[in-house]
PDB file of C-alpha atoms in Angstrom:
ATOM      1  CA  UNK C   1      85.380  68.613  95.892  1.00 86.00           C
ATOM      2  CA  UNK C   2      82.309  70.104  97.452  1.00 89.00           C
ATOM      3  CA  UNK C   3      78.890  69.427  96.200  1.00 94.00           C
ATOM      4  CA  UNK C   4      78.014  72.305  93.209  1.00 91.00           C
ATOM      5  CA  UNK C   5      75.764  74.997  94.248  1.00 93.00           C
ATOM      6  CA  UNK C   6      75.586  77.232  91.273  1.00 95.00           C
ATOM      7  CA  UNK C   7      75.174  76.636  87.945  1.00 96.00           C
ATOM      8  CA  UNK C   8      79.012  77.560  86.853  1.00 96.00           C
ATOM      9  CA  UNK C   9      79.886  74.906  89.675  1.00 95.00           C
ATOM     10  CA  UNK C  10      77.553  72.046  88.536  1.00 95.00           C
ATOM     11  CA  UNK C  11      78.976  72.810  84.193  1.00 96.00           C
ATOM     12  CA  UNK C  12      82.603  72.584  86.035  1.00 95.00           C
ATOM     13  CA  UNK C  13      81.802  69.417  87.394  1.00 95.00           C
ATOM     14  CA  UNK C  14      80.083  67.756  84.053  1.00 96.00           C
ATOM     15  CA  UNK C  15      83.561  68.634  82.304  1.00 97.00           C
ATOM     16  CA  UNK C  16      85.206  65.762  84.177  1.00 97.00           C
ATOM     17  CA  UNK C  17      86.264  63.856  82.089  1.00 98.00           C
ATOM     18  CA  UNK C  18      86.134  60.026  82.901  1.00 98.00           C
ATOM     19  CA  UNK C  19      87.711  58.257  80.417  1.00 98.00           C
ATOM     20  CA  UNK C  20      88.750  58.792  77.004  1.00 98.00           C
ATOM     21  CA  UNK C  21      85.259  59.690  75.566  1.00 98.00           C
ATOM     22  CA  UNK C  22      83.151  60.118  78.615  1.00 98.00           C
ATOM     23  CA  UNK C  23      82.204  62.839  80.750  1.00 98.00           C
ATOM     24  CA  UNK C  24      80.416  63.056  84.007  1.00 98.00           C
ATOM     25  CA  UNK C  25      77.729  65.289  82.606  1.00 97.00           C
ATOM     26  CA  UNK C  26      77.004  62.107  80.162  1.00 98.00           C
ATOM     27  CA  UNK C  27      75.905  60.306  83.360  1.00 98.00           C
ATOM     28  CA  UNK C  28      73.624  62.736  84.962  1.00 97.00           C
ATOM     29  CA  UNK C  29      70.387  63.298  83.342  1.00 96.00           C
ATOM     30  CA  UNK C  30      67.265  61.589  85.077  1.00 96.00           C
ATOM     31  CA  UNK C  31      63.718  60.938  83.923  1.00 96.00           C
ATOM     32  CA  UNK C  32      62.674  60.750  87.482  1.00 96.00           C
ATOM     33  CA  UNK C  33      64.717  63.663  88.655  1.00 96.00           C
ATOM     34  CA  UNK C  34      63.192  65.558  85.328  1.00 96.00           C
ATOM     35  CA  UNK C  35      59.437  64.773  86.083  1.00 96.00           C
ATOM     36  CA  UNK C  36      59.744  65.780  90.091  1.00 96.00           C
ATOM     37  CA  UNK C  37      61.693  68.363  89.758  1.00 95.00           C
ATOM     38  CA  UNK C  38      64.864  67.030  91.544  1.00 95.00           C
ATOM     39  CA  UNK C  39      68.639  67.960  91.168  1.00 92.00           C
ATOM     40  CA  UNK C  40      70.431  64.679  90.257  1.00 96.00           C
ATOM     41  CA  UNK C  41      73.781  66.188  91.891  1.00 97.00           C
ATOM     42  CA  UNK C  42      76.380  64.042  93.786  1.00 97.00           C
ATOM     43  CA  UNK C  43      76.998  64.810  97.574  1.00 96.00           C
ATOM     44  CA  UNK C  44      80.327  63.252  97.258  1.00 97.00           C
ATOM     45  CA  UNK C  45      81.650  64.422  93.696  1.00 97.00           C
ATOM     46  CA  UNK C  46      85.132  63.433  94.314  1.00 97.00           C
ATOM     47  CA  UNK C  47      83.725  59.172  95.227  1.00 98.00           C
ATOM     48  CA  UNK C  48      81.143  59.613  92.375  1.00 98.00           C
ATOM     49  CA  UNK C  49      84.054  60.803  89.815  1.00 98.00           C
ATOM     50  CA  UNK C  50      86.336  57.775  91.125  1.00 98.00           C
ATOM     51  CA  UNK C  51      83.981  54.859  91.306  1.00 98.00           C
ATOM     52  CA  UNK C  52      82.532  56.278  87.798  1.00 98.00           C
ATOM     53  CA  UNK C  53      85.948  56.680  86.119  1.00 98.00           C
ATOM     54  CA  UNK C  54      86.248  52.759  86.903  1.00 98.00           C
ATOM     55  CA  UNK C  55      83.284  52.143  84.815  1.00 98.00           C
ATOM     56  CA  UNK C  56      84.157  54.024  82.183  1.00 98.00           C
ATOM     57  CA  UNK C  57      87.659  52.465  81.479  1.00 98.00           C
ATOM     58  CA  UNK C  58      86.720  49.394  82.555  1.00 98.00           C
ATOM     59  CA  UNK C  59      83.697  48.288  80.933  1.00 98.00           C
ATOM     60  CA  UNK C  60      82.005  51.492  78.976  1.00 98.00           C
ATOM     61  CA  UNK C  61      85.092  52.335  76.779  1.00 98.00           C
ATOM     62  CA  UNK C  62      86.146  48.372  75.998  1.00 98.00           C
ATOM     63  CA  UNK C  63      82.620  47.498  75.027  1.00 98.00           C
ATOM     64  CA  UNK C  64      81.905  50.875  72.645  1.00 98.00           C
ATOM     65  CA  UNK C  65      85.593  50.286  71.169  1.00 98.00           C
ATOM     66  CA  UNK C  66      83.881  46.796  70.539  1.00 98.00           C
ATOM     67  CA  UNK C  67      80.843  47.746  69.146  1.00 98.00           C
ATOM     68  CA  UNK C  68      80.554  50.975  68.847  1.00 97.00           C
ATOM     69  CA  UNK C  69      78.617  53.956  70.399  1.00 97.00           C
ATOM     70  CA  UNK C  70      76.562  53.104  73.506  1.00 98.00           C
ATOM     71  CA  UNK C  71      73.690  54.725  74.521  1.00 98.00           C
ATOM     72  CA  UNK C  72      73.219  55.867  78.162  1.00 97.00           C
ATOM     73  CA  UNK C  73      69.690  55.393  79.298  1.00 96.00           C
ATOM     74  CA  UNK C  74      70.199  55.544  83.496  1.00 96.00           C
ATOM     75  CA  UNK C  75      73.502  55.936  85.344  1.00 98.00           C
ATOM     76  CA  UNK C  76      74.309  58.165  88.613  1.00 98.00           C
ATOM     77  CA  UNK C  77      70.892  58.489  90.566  1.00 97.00           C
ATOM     78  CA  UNK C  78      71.081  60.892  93.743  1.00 97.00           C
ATOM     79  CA  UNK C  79      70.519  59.393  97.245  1.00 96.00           C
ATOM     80  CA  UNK C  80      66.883  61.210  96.681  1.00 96.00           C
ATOM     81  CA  UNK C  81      66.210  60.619  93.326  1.00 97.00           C
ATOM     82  CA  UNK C  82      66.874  57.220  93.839  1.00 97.00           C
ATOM     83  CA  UNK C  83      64.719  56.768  96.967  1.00 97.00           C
ATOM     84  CA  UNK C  84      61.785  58.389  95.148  1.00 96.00           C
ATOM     85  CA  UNK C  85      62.064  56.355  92.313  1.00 96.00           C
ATOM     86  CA  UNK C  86      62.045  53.102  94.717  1.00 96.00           C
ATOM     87  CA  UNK C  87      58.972  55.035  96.838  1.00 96.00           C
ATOM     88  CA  UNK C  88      56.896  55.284  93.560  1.00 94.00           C
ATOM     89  CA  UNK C  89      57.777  52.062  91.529  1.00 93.00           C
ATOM     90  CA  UNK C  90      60.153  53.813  88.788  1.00 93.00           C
ATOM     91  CA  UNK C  91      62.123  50.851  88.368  1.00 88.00           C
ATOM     92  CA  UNK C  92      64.540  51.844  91.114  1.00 93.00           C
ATOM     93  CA  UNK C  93      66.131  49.431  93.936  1.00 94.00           C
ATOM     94  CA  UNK C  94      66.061  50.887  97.589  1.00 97.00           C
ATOM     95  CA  UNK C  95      68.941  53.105  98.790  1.00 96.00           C
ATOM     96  CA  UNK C  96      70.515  50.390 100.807  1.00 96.00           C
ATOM     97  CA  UNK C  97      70.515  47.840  97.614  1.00 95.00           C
ATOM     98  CA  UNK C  98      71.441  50.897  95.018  1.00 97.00           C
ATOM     99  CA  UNK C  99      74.442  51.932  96.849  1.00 98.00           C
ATOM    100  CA  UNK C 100      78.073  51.545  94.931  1.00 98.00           C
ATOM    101  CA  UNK C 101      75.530  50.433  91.865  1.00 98.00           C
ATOM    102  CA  UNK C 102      73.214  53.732  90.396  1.00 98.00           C
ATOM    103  CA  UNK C 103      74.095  55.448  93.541  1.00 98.00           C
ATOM    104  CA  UNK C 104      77.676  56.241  92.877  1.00 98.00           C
ATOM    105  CA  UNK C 105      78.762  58.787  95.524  1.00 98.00           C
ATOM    106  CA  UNK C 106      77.595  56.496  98.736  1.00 98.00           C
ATOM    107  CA  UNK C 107      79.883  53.052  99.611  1.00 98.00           C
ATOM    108  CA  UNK C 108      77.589  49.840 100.023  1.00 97.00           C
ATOM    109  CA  UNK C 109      77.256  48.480 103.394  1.00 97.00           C
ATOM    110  CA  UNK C 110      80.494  46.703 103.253  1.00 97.00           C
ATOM    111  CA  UNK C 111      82.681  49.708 102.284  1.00 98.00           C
ATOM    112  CA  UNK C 112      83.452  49.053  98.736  1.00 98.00           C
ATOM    113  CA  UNK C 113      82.756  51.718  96.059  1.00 98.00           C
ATOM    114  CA  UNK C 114      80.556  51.035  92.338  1.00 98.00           C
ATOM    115  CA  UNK C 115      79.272  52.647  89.900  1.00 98.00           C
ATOM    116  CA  UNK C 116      76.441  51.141  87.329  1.00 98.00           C
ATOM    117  CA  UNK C 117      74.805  52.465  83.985  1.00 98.00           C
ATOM    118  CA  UNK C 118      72.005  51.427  82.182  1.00 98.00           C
ATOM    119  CA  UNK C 119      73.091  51.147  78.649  1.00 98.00           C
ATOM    120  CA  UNK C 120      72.195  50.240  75.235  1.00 98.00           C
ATOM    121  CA  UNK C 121      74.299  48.573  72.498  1.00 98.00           C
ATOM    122  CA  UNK C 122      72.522  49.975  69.241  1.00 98.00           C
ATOM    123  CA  UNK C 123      74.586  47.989  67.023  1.00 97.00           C
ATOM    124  CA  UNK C 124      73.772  44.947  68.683  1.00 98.00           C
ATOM    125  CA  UNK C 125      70.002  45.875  69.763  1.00 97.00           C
ATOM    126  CA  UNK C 126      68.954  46.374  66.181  1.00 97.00           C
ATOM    127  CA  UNK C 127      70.492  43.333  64.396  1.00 97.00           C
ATOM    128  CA  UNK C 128      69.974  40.723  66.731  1.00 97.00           C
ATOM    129  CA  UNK C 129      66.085  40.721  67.764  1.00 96.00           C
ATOM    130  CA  UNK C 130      65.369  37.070  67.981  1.00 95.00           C
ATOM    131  CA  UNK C 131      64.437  35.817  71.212  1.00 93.00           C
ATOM    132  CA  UNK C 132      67.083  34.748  73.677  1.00 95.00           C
ATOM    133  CA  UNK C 133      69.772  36.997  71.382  1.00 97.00           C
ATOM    134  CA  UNK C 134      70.433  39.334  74.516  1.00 98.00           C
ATOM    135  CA  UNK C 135      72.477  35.902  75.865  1.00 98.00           C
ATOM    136  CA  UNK C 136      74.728  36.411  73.274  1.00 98.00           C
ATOM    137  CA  UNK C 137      75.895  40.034  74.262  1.00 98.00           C
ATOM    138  CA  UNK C 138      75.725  38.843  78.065  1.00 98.00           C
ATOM    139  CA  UNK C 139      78.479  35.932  77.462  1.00 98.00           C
ATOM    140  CA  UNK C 140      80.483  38.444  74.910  1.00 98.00           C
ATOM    141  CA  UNK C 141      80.984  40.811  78.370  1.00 98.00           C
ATOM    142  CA  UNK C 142      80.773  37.983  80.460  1.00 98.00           C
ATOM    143  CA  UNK C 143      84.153  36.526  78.661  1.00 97.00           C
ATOM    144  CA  UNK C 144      85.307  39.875  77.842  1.00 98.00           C
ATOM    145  CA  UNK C 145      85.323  42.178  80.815  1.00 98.00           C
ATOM    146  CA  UNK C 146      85.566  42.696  84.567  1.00 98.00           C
ATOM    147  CA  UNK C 147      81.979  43.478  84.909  1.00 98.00           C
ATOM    148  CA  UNK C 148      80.339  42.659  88.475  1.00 98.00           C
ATOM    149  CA  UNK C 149      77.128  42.733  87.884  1.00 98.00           C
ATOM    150  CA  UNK C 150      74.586  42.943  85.009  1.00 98.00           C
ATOM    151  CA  UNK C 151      70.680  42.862  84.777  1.00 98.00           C
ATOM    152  CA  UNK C 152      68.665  42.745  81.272  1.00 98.00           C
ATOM    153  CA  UNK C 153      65.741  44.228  80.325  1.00 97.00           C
ATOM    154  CA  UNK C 154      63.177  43.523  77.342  1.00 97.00           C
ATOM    155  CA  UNK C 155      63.259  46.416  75.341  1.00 96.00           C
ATOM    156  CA  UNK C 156      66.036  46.899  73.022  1.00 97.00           C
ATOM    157  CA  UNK C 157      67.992  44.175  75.698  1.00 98.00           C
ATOM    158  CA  UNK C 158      68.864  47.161  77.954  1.00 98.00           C
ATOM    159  CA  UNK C 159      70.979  46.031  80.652  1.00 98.00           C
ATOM    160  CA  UNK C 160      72.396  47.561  84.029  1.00 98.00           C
ATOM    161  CA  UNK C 161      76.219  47.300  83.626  1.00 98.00           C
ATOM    162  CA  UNK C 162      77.904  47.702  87.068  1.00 98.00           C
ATOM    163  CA  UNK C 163      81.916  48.288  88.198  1.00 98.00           C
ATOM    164  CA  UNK C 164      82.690  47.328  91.709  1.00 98.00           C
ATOM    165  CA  UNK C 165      85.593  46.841  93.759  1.00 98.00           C
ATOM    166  CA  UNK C 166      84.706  43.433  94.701  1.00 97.00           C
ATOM    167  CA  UNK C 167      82.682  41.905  91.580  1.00 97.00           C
ATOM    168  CA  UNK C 168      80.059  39.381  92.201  1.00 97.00           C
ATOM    169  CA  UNK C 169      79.964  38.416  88.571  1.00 98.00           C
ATOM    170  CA  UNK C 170      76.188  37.468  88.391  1.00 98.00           C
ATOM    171  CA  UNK C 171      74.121  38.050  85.220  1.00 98.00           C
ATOM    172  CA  UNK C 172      70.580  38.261  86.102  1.00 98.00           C
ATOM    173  CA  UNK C 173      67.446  38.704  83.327  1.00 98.00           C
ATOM    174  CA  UNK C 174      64.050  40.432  83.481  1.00 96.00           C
ATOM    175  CA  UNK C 175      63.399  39.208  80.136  1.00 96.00           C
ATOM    176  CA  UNK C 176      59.668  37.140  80.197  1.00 93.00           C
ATOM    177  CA  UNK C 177      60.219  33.432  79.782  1.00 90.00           C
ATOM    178  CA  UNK C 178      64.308  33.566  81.145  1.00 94.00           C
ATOM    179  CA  UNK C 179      63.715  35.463  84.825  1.00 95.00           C
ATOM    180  CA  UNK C 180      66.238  34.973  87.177  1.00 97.00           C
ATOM    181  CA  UNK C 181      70.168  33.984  86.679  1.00 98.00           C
ATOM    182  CA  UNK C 182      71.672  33.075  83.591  1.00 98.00           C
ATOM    183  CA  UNK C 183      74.875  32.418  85.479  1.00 98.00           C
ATOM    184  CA  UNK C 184      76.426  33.269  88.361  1.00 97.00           C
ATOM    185  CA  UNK C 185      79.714  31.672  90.810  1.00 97.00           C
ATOM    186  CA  UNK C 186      78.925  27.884  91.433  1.00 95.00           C
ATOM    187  CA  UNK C 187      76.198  27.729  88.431  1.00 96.00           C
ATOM    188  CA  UNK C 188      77.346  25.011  85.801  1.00 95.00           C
ATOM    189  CA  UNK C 189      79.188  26.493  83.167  1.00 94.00           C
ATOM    190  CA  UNK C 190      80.171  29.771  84.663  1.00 96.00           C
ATOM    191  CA  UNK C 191      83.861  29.705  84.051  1.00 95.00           C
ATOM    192  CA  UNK C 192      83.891  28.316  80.860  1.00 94.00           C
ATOM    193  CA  UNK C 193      84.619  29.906  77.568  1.00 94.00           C
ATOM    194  CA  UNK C 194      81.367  30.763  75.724  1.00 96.00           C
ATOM    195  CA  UNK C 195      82.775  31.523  72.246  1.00 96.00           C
ATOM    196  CA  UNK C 196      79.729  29.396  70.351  1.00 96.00           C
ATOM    197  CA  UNK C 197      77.478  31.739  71.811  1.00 95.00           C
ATOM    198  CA  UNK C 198      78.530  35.203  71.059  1.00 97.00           C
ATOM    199  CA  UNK C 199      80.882  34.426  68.025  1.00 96.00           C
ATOM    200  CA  UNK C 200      80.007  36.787  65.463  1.00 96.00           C
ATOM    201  CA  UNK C 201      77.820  39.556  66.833  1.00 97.00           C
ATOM    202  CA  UNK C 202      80.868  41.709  67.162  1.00 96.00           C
ATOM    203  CA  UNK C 203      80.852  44.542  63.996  1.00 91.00           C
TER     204      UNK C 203
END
């Protein structure tokens, strides 16, 4: 599938539909692409619809069957809407690092294919505010599903959520007070069962 030029084009292409409740269109809208006045398009539609239908079955649809609906605050970036949101400090990874994660349509350097999304779990965001709570969700998907990557944020406990071919399984936090890795392959702990810390959040 080529890249969509025209507007009838670019609506075909948001009415793939990636999984049983997703659509591509659902992953498309950008703040950054919004503000600078940048089409958030894949080059490759046919890799970004592949590596995105992954993260849909995988991990989306599993974890809103779980706790119902998410909400989708970044996903697919362009090649250029990602590299100006590294070049002005929007949050964004460089190209090279965003590649098979928010870039979905290039491969990383290695070849493999990924897809990420920046979501929010309302159910879970507004019951369990306490500090430290967004450990609770991480070892629920953690124990739950083939993620390989996830990174959490502060507000509401945001959190990338990435698919990839060859999953690293690291959880890493920009919360204040717990930067850095809550686990990750070697770290004590990893491959244990973590029951007694997310029993019960589930609706």
């Amino acid at each position: 599938m080529k890249k969509p030029q025209t507007v009838a084009k670019l609506t075909e292409l948001g009415r793939v539909q990636l999984s049983k409740t997703f659509f591509l269109r659902d992953f498309l809208y950008s703040d950054i692409a919004a503000i600078h006045g940048l089409s958030n398009i894949p080059d490759d539609p046919d890799l970004a619809i592949a590596a995105g239908t992954r993260l849909c079955e995988d991990l989306l649809e599993p974890l809103q069957d779980a706790f119902g609906r998410l909400s989708i605050r970044s996903a697919y970036r362009s090649a250029e809407v990602n590299a100006l949101g590294h070049a002005k400090g929007h949050n964004c990874a460089s190209n090279e690092r965003s590649r098979a994660g928010h870039i979905w349509d290039q491969r990383d350097a290695a070849g493999q294919m990924g897809a990420t999304a920046c979501i929010v779990v309302p159910a879970f965001a507004n019951k369990f505010t306490a500090e430290g709570d967004w450990k609770r969700l991480a070892w629920w998907v953690h124990d739950h599903l083939p993620y390989a990557t996830m990174e959490f944020f502060p507000n509401l406990w945001a959190f990338n959520l990435q698919w990839h071919e060859k999953p690293l399984r690291m959880i890493y936090s920009h919360v204040p007070d717990a930067r850095g890795y809550l686990t990750k392959p070697g770290m004590e702990g990893h491959d244990c069962d973590h029951r007694a810390e997310w029993e019960g959040i589930v609706p």
